[in-house]
PDB file of N, CA and C in Angstrom:
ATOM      1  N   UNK A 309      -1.897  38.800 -12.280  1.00  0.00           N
ATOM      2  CA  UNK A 309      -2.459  37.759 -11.456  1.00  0.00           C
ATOM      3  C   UNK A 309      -3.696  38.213 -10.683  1.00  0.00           C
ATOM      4  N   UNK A 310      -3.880  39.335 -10.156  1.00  0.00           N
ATOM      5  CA  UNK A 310      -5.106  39.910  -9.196  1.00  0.00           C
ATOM      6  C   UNK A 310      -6.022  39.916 -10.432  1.00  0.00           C
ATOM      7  N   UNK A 311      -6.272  40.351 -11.774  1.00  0.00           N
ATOM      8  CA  UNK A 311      -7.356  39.921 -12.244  1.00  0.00           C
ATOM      9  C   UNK A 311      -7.981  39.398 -12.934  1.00  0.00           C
ATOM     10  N   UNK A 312      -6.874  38.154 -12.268  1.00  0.00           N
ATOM     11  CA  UNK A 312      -7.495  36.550 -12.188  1.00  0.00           C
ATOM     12  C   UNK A 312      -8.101  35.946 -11.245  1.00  0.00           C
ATOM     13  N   UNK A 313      -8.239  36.106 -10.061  1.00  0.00           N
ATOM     14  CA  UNK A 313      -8.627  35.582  -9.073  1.00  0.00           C
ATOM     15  C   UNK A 313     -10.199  35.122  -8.966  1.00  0.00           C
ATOM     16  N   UNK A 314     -10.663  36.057  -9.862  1.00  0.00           N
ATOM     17  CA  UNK A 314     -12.734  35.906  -9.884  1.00  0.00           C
ATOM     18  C   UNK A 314     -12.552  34.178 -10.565  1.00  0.00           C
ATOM     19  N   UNK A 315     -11.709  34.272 -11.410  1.00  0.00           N
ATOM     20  CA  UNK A 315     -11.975  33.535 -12.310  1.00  0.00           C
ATOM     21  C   UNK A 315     -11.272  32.203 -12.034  1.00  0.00           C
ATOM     22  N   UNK A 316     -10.343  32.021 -11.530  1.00  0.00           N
ATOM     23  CA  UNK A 316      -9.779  31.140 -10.132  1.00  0.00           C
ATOM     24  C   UNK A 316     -10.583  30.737  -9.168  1.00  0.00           C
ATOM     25  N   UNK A 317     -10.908  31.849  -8.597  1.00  0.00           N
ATOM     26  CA  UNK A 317     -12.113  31.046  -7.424  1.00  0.00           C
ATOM     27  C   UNK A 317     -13.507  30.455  -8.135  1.00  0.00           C
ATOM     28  N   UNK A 318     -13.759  31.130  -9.166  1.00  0.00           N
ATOM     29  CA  UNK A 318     -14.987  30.417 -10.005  1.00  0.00           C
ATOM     30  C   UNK A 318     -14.706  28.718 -10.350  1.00  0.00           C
ATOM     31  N   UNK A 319     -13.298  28.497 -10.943  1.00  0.00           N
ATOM     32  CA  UNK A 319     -13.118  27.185 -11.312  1.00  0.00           C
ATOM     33  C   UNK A 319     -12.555  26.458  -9.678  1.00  0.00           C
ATOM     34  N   UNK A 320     -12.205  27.069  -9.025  1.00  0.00           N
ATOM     35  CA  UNK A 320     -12.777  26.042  -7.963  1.00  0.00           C
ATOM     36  C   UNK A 320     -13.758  25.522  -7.779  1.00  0.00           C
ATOM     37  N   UNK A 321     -14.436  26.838  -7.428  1.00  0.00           N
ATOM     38  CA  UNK A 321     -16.064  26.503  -6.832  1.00  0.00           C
ATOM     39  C   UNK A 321     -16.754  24.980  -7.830  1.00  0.00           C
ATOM     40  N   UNK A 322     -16.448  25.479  -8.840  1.00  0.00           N
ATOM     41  CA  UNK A 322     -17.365  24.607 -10.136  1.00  0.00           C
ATOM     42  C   UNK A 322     -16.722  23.417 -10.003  1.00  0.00           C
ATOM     43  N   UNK A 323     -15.248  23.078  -9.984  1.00  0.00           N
ATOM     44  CA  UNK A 323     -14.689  21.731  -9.412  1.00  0.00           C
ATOM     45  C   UNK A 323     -15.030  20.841  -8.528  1.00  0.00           C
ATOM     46  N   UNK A 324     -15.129  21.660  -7.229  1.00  0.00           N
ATOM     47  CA  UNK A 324     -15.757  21.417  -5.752  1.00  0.00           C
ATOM     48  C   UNK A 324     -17.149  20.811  -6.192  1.00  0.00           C
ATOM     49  N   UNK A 325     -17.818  21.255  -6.994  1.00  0.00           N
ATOM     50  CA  UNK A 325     -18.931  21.065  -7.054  1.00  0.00           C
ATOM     51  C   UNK A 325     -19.139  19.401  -7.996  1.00  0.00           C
ATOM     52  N   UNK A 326     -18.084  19.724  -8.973  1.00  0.00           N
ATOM     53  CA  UNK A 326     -18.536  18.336  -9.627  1.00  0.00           C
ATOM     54  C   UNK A 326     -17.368  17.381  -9.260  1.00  0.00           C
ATOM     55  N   UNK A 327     -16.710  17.384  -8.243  1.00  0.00           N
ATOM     56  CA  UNK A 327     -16.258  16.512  -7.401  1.00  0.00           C
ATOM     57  C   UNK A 327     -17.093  15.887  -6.685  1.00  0.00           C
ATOM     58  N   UNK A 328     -17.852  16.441  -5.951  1.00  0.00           N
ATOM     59  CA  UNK A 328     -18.742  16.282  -5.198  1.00  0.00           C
ATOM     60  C   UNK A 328     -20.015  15.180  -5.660  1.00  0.00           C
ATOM     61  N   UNK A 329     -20.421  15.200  -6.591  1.00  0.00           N
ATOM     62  CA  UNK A 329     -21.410  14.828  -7.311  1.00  0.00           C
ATOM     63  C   UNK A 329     -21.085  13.428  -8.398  1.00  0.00           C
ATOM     64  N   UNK A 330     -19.577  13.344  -8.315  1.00  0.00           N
ATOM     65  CA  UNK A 330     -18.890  12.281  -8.937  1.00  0.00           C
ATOM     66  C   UNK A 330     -19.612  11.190  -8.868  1.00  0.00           C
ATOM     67  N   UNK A 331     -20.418  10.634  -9.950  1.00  0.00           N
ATOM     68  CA  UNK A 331     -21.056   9.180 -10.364  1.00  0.00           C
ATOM     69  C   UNK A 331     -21.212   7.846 -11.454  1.00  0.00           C
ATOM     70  N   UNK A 332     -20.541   8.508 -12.725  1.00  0.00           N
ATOM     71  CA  UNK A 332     -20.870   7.824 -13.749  1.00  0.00           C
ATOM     72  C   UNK A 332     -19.463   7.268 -13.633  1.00  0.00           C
ATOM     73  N   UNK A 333     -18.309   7.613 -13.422  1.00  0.00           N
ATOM     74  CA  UNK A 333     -17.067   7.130 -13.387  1.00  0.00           C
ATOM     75  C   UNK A 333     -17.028   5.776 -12.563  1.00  0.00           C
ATOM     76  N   UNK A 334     -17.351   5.843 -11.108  1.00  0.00           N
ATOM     77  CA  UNK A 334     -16.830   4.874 -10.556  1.00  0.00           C
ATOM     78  C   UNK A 334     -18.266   4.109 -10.546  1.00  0.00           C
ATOM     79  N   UNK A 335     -18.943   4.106 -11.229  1.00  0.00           N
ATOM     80  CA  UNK A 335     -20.266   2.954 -12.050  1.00  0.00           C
ATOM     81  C   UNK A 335     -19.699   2.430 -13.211  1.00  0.00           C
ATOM     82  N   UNK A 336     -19.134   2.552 -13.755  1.00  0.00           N
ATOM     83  CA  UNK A 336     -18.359   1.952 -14.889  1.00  0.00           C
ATOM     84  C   UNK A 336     -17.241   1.207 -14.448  1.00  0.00           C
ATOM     85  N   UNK A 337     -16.146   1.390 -13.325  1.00  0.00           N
ATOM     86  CA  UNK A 337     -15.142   0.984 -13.087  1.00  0.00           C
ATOM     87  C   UNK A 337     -15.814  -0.080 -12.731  1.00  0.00           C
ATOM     88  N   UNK A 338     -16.509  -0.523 -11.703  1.00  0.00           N
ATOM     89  CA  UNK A 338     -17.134  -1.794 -11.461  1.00  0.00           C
ATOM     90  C   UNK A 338     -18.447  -2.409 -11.964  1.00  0.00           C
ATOM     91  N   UNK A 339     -19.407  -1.354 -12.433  1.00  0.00           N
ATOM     92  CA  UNK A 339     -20.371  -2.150 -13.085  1.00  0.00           C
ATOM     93  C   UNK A 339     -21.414  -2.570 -12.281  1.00  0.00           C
ATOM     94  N   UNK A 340     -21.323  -2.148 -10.804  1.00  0.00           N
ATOM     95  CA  UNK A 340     -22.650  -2.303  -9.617  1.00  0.00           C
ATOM     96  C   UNK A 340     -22.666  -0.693  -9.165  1.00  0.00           C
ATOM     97  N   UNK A 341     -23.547  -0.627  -7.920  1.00  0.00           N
ATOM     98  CA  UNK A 341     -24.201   0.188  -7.447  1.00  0.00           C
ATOM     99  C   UNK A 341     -23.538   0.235  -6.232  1.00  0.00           C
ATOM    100  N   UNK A 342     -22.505  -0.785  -5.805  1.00  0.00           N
ATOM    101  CA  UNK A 342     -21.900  -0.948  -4.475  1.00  0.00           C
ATOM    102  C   UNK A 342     -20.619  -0.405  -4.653  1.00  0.00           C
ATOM    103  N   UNK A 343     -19.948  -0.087  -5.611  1.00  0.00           N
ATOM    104  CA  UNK A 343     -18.819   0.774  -5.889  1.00  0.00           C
ATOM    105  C   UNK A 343     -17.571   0.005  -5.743  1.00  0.00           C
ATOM    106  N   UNK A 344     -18.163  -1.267  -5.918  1.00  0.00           N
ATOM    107  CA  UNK A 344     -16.907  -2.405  -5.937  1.00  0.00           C
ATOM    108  C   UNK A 344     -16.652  -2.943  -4.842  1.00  0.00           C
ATOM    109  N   UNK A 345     -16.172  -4.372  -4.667  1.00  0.00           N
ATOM    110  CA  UNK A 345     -16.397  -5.343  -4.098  1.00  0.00           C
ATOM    111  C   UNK A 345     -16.255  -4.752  -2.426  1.00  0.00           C
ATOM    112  N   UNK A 346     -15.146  -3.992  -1.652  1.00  0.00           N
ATOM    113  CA  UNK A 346     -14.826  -3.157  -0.964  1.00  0.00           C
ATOM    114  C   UNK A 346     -15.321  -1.922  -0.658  1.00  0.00           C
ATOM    115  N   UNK A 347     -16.289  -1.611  -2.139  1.00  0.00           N
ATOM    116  CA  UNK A 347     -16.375   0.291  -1.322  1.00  0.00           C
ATOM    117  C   UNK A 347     -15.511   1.272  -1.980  1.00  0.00           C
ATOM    118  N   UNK A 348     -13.882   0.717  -2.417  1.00  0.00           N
ATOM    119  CA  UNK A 348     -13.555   1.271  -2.865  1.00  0.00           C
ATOM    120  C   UNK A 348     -13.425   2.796  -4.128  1.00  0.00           C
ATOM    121  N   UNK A 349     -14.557   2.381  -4.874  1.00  0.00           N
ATOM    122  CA  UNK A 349     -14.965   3.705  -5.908  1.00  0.00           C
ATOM    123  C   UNK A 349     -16.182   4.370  -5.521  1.00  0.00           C
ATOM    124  N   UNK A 350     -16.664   3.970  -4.236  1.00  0.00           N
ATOM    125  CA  UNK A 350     -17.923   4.762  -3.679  1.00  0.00           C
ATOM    126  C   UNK A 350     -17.795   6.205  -3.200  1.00  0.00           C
ATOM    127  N   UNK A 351     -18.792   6.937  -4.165  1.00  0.00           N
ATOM    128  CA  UNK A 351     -18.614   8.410  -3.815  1.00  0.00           C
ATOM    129  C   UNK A 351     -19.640   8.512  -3.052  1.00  0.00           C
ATOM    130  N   UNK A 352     -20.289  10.195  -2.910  1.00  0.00           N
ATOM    131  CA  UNK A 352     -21.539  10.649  -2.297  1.00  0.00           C
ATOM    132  C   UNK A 352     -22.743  10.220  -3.054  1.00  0.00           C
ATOM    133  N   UNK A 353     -22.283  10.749  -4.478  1.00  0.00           N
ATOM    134  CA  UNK A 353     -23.455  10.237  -5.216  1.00  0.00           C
ATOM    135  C   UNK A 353     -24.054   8.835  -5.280  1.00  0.00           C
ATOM    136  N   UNK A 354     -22.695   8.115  -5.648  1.00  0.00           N
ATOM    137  CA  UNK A 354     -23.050   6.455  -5.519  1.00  0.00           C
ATOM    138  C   UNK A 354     -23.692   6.103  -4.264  1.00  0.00           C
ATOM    139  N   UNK A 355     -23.310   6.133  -3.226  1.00  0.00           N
ATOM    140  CA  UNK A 355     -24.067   6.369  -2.270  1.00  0.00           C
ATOM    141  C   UNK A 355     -25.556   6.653  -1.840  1.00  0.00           C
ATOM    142  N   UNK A 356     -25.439   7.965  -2.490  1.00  0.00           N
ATOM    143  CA  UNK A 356     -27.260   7.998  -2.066  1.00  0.00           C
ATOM    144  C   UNK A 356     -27.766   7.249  -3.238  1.00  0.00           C
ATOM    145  N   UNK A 357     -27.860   7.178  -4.677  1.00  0.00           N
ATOM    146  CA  UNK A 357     -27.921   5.832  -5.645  1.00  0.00           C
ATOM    147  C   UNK A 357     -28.422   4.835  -4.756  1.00  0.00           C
ATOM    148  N   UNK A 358     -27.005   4.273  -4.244  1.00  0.00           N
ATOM    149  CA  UNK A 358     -27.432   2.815  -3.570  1.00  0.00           C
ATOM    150  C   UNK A 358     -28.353   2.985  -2.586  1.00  0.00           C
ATOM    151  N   UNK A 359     -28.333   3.708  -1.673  1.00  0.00           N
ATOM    152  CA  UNK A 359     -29.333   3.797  -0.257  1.00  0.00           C
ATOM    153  C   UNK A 359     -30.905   3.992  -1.007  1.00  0.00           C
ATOM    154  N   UNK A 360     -30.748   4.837  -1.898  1.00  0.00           N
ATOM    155  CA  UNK A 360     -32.328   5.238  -2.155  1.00  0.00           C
ATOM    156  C   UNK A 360     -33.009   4.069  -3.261  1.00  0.00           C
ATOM    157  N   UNK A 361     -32.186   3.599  -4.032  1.00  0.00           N
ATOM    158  CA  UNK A 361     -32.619   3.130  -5.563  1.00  0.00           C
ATOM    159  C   UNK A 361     -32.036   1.431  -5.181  1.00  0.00           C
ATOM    160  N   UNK A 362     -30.970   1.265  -4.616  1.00  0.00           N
ATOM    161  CA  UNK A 362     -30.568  -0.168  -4.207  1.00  0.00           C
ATOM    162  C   UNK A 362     -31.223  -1.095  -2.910  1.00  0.00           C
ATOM    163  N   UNK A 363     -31.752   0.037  -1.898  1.00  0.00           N
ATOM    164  CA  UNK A 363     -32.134  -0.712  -0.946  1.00  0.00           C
ATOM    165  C   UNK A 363     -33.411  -0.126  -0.421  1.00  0.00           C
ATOM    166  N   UNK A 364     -33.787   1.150  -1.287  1.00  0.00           N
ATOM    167  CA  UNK A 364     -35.106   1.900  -1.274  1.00  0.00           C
ATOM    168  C   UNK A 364     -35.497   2.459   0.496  1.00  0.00           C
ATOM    169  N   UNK A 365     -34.231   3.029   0.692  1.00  0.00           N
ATOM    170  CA  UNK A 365     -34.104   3.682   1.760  1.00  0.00           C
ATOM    171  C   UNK A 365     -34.112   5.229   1.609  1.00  0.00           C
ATOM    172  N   UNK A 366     -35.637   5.372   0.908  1.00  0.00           N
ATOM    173  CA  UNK A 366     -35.781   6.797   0.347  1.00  0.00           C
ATOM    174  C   UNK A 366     -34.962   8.186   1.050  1.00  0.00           C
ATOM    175  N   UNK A 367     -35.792   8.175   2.669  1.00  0.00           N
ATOM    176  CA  UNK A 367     -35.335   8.747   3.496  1.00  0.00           C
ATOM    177  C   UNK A 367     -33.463   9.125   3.879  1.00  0.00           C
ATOM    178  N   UNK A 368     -33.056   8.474   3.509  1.00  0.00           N
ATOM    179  CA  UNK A 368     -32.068   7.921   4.109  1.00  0.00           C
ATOM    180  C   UNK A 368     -30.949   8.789   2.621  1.00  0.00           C
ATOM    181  N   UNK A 369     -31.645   7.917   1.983  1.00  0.00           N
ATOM    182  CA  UNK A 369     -30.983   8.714   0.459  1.00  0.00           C
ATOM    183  C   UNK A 369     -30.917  10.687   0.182  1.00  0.00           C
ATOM    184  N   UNK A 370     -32.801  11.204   0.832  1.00  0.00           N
ATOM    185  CA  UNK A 370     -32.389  12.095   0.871  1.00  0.00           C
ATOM    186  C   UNK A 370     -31.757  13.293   1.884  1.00  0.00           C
ATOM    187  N   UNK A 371     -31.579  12.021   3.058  1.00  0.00           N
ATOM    188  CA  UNK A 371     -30.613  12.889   4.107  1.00  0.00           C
ATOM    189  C   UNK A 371     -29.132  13.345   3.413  1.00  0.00           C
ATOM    190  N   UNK A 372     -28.553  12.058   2.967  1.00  0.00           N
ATOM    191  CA  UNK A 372     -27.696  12.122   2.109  1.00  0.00           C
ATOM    192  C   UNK A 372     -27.282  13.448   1.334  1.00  0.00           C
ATOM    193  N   UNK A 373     -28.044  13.933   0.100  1.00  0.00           N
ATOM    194  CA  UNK A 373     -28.181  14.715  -0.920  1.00  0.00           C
ATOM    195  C   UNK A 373     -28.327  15.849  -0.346  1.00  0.00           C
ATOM    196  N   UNK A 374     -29.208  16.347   1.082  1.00  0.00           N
ATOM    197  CA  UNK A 374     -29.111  17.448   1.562  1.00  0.00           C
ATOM    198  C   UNK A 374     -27.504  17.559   2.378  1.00  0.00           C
ATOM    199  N   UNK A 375     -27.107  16.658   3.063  1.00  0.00           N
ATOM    200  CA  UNK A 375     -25.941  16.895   3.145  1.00  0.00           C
ATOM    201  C   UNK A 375     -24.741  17.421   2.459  1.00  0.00           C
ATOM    202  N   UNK A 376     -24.860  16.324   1.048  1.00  0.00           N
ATOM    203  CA  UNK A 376     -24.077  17.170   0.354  1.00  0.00           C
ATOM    204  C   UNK A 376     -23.923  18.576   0.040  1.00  0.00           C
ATOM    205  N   UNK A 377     -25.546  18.830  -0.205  1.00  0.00           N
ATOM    206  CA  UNK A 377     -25.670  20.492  -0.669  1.00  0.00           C
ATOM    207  C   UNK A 377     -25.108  21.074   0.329  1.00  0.00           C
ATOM    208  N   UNK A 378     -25.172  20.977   1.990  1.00  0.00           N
ATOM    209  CA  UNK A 378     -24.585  21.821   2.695  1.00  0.00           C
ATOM    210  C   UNK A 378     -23.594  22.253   2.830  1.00  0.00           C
ATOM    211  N   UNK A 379     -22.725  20.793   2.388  1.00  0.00           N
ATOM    212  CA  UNK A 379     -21.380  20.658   2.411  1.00  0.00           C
ATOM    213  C   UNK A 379     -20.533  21.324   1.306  1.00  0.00           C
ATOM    214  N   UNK A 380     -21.162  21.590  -0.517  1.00  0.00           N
ATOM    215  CA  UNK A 380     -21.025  22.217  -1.059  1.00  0.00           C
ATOM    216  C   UNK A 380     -21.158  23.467  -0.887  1.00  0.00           C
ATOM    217  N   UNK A 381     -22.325  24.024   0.084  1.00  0.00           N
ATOM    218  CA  UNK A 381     -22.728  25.812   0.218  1.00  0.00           C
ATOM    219  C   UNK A 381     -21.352  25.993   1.315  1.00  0.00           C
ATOM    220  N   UNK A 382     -21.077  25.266   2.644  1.00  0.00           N
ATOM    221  CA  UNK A 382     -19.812  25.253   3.391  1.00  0.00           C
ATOM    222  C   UNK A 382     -18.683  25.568   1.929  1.00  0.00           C
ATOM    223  N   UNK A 383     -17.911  24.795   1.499  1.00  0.00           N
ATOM    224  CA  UNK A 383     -16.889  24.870   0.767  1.00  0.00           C
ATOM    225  C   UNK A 383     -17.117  26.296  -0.113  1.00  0.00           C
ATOM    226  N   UNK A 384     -18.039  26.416  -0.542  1.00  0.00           N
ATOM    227  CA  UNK A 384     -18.118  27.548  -1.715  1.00  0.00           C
ATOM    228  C   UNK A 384     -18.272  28.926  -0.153  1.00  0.00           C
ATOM    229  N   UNK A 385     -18.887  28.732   0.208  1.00  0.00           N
ATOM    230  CA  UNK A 385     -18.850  30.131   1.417  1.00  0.00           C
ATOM    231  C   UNK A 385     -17.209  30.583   1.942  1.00  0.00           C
ATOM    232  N   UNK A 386     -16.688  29.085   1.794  1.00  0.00           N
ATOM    233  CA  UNK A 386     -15.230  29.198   2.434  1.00  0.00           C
ATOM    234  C   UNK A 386     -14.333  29.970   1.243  1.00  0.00           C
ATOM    235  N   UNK A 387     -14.331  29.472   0.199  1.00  0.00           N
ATOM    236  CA  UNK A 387     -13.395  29.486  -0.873  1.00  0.00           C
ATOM    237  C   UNK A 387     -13.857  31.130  -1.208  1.00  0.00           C
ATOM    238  N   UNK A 388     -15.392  31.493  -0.991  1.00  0.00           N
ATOM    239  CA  UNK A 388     -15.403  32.791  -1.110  1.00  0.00           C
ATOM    240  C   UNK A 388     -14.721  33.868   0.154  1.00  0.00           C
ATOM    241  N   UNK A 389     -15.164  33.665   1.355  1.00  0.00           N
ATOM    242  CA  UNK A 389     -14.435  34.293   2.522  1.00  0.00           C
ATOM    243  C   UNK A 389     -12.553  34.281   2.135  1.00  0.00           C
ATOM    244  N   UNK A 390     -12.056  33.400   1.447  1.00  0.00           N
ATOM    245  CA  UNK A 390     -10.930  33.055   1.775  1.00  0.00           C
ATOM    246  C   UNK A 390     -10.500  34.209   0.112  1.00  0.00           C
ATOM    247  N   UNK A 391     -10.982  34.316  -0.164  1.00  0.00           N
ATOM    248  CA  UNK A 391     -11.127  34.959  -1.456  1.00  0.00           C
ATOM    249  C   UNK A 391     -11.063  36.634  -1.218  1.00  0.00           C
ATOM    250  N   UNK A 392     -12.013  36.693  -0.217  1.00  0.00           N
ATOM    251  CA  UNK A 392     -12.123  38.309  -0.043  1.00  0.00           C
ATOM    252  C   UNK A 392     -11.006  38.759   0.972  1.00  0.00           C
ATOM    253  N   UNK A 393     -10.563  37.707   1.622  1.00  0.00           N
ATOM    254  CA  UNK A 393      -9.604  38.387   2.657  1.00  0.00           C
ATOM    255  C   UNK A 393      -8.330  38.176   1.922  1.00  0.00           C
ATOM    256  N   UNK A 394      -7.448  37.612   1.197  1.00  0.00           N
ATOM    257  CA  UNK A 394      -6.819  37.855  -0.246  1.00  0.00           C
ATOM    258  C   UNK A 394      -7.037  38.916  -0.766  1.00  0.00           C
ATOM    259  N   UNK A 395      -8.100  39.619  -0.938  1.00  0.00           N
ATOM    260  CA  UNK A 395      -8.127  40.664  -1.724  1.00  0.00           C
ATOM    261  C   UNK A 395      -8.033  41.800  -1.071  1.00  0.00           C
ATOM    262  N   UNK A 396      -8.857  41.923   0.337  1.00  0.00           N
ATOM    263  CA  UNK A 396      -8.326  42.683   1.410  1.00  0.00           C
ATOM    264  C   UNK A 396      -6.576  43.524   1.551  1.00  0.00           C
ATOM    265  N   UNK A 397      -6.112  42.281   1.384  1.00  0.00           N
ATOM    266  CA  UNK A 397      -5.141  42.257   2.160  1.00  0.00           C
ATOM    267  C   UNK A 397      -3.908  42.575   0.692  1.00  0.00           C
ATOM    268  N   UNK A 398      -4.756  42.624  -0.393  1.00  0.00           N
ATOM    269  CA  UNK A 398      -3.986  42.800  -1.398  1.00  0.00           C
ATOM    270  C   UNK A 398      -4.054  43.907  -2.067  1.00  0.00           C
ATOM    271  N   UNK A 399      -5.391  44.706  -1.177  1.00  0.00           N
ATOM    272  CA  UNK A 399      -5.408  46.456  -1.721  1.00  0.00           C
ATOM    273  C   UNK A 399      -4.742  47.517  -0.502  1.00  0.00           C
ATOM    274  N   UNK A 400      -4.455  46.457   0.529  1.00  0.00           N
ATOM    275  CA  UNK A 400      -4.006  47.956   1.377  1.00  0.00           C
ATOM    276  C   UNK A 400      -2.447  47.746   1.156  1.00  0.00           C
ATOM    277  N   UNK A 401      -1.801  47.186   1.094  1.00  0.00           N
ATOM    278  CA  UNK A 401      -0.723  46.867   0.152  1.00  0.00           C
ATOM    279  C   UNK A 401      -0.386  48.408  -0.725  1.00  0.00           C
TER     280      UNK A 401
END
């Protein structure tokens, strides 16, 4: 199991990431840009989509997209910290 873990935290990271970015799915479930009548299938992506390309709230769209990235570099910084102290704690052992 220990050398698996690179390769574990890799398919997180890469998950996290295209979680994150989720768009063509819930554009198909409804077929608009509003993510259904409610909101309901609206991701991040759909989101900045609609703000930038639906209501041409350029700005606004790319506050959005930098957010995400941060929020992705947060999660991947975490999943790595959380990674090394696991391993820490699994060589003095």
């Amino acid at each position: 199991m220990p050398s698996l873990r690179p390769t574990v935290l890799f398919t997180i990271v890469v998950s996290t990431i295209g979680a994150t970015q989720l768009f063509g799915e819930p554009l198909l479930f409804e077929g608009s840009i509003s993510g259904g009548i409610s909101h309901q299938y609206q991701t991040l992506g759909l989101y900045m989509y609609e703000q930038g390309w639906g209501y041409f709230h350029l700005g606004r769209a790319a506050a959005i997209a930098w957010v995400t990235f941060v929020l992705i570099v947060l999660l991947v910084l975490l999943n790595t910290a959380l990674a090394r102290r696991r391993t820490r704690k699994g060589t003095r052992r």
